mmCIF file with all atom_site columns, C-alpha atoms in Angstrom:
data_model
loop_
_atom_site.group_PDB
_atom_site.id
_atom_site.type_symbol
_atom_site.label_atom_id
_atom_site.label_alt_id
_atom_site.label_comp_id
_atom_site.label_asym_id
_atom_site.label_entity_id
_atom_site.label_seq_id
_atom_site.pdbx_PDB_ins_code
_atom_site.Cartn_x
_atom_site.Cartn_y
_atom_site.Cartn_z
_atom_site.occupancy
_atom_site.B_iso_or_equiv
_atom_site.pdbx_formal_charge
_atom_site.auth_seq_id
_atom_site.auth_comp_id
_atom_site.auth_asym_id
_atom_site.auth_atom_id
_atom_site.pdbx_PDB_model_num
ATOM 1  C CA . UNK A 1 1  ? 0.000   0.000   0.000   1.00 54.00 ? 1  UNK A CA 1
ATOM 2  C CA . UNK A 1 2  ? 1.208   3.355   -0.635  1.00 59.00 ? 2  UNK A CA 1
ATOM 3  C CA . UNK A 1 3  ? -1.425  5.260   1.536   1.00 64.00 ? 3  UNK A CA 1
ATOM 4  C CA . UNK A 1 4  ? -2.272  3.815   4.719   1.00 71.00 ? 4  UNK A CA 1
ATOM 5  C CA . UNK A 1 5  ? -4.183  6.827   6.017   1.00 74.00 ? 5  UNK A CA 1
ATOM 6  C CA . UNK A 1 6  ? -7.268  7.204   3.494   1.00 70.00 ? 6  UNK A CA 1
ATOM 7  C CA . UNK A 1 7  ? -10.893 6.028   2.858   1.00 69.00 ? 7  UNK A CA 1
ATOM 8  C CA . UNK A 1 8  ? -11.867 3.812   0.269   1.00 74.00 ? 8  UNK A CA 1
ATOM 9  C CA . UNK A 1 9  ? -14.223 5.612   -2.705  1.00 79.00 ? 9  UNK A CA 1
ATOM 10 C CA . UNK A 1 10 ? -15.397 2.086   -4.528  1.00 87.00 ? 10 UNK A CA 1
ATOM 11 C CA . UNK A 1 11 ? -16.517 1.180   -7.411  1.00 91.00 ? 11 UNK A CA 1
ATOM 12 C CA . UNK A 1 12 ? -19.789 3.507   -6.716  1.00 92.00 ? 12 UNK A CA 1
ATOM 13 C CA . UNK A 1 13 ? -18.258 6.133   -6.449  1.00 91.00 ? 13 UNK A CA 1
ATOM 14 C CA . UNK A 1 14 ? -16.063 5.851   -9.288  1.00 92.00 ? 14 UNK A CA 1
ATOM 15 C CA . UNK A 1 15 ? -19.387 5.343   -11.298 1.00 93.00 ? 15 UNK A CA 1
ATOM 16 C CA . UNK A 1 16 ? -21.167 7.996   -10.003 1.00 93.00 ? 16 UNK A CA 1
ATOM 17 C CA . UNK A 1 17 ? -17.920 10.823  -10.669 1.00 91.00 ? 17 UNK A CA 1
ATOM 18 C CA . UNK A 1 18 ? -17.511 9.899   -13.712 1.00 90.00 ? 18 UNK A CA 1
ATOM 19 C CA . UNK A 1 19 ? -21.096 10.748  -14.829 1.00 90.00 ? 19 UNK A CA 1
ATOM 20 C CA . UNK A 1 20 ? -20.553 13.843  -13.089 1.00 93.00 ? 20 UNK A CA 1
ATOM 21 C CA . UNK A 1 21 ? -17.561 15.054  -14.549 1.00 93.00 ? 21 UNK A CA 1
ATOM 22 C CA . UNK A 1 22 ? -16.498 16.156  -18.222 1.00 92.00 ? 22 UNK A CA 1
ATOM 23 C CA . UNK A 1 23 ? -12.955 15.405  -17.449 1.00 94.00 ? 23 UNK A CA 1
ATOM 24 C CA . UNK A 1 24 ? -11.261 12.218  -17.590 1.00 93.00 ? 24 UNK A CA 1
ATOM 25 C CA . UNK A 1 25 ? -11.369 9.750   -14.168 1.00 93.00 ? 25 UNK A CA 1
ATOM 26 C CA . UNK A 1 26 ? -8.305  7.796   -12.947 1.00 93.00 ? 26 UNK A CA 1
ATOM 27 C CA . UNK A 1 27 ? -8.733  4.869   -10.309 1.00 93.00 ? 27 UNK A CA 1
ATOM 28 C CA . UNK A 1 28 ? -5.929  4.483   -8.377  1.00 90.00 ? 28 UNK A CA 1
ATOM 29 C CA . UNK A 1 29 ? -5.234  1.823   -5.275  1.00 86.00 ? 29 UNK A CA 1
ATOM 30 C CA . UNK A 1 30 ? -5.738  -1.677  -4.876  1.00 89.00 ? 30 UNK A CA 1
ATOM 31 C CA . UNK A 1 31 ? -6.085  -2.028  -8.804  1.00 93.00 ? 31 UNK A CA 1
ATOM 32 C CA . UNK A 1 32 ? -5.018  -5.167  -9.705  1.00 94.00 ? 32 UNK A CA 1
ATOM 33 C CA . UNK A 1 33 ? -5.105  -8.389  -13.210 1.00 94.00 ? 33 UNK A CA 1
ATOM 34 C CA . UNK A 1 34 ? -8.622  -9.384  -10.210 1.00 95.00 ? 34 UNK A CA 1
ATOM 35 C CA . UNK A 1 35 ? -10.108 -6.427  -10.289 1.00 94.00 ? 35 UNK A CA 1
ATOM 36 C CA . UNK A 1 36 ? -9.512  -4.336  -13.256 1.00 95.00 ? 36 UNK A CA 1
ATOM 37 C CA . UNK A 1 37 ? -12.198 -5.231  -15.800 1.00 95.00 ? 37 UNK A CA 1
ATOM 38 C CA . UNK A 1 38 ? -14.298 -4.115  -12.869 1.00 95.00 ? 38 UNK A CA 1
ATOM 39 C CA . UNK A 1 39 ? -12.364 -0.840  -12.682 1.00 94.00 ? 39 UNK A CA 1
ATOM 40 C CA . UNK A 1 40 ? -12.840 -0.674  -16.386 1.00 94.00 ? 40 UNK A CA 1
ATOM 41 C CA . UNK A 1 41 ? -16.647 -1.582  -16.564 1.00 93.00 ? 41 UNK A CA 1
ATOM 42 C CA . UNK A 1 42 ? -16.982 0.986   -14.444 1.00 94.00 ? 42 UNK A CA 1
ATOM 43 C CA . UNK A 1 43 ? -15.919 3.810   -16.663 1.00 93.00 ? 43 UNK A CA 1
ATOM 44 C CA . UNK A 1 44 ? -12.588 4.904   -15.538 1.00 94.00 ? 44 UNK A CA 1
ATOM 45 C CA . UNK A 1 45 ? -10.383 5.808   -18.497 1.00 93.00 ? 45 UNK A CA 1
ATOM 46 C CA . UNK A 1 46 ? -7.303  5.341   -16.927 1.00 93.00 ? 46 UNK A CA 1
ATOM 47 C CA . UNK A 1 47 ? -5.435  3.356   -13.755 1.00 93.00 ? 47 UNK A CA 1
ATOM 48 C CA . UNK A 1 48 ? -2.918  4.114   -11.775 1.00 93.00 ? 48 UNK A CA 1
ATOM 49 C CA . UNK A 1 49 ? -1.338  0.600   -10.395 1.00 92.00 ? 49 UNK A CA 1
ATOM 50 C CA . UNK A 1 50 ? 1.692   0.198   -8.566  1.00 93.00 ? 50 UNK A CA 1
ATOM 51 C CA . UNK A 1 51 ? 1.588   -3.396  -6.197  1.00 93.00 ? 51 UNK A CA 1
ATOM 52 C CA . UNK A 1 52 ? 0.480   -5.204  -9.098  1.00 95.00 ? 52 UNK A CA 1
ATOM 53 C CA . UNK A 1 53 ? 3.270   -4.046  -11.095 1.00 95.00 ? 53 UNK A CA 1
ATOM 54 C CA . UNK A 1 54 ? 6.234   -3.585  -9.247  1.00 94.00 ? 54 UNK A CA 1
ATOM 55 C CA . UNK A 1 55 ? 5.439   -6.806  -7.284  1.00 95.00 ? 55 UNK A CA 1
ATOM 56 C CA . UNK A 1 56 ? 5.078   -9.089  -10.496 1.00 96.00 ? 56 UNK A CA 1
ATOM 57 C CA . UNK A 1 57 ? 8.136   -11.097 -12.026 1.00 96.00 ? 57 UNK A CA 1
ATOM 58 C CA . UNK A 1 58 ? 7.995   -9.323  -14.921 1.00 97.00 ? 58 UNK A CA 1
ATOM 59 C CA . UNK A 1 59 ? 7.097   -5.771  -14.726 1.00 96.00 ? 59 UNK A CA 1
ATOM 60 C CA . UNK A 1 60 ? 6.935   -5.391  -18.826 1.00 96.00 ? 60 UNK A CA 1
ATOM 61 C CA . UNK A 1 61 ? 4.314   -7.984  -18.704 1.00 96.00 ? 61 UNK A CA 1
ATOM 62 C CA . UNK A 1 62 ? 1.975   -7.047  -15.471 1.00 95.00 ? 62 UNK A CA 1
ATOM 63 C CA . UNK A 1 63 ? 1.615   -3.253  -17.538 1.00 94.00 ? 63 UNK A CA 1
ATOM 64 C CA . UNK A 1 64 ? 0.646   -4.186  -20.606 1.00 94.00 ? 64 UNK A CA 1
ATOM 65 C CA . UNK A 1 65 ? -1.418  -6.864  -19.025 1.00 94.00 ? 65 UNK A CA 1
ATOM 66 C CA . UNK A 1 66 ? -3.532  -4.352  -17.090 1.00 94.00 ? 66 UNK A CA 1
ATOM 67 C CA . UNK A 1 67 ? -3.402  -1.413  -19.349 1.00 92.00 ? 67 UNK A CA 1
ATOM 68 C CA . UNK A 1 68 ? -4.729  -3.494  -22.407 1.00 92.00 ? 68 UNK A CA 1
ATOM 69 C CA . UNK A 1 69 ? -8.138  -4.115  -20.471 1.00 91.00 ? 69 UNK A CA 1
ATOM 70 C CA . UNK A 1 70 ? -8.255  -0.023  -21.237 1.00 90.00 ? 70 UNK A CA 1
ATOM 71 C CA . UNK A 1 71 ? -8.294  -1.146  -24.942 1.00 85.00 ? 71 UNK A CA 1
ATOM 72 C CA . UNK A 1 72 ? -7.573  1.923   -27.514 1.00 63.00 ? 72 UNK A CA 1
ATOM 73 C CA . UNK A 1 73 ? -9.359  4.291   -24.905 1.00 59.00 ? 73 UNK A CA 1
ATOM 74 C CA . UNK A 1 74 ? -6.621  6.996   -23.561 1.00 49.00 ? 74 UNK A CA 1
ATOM 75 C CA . UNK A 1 75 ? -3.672  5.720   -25.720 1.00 50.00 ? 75 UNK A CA 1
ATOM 76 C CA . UNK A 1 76 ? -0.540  7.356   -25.220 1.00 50.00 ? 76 UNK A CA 1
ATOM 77 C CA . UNK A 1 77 ? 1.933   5.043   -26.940 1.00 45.00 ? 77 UNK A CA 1
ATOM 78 C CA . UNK A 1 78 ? 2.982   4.143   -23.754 1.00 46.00 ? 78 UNK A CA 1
ATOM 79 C CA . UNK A 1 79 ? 3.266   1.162   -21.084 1.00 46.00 ? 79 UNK A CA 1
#
């Protein structure tokens, strides 16, 4: 964990600001390969992972792993 001191927003909440904003909505914490389609479904347009990548034998992998569930959405050429 990189914050130890916060609240959790959930996946309701991550629903509900992204119909409420015009600008683009990042998840970040606790993303991981078990929850991200969820993230996804969800509408976020990006995700900002670190455990799940920094933790997994092969970092090149667990990134393009979790940012191809974002398909072509929010492309930056990048892993």
């Amino acid at each position: 964990a990189t914050k130890l001191d916060t609240r959790q927003a959930g996946i309701k909440t991550l629903r509900e600001s992204k119909g409420e904003v015009a600008l683009p909505v990042v998840a970040i914490g606790g993303i991981n390969a078990g929850n991200i389609d969820e993230i996804v479904a969800a509408g976020a347009d990006a995700a900002a992972v670190v455990s799940a990548v920094v933790g997994a034998e092969d970092v090149e992998a667990a990134a393009r792993q979790l940012s191809q569930r974002f398909g072509d959405r929010g492309r930056s050429g990048t892993v």
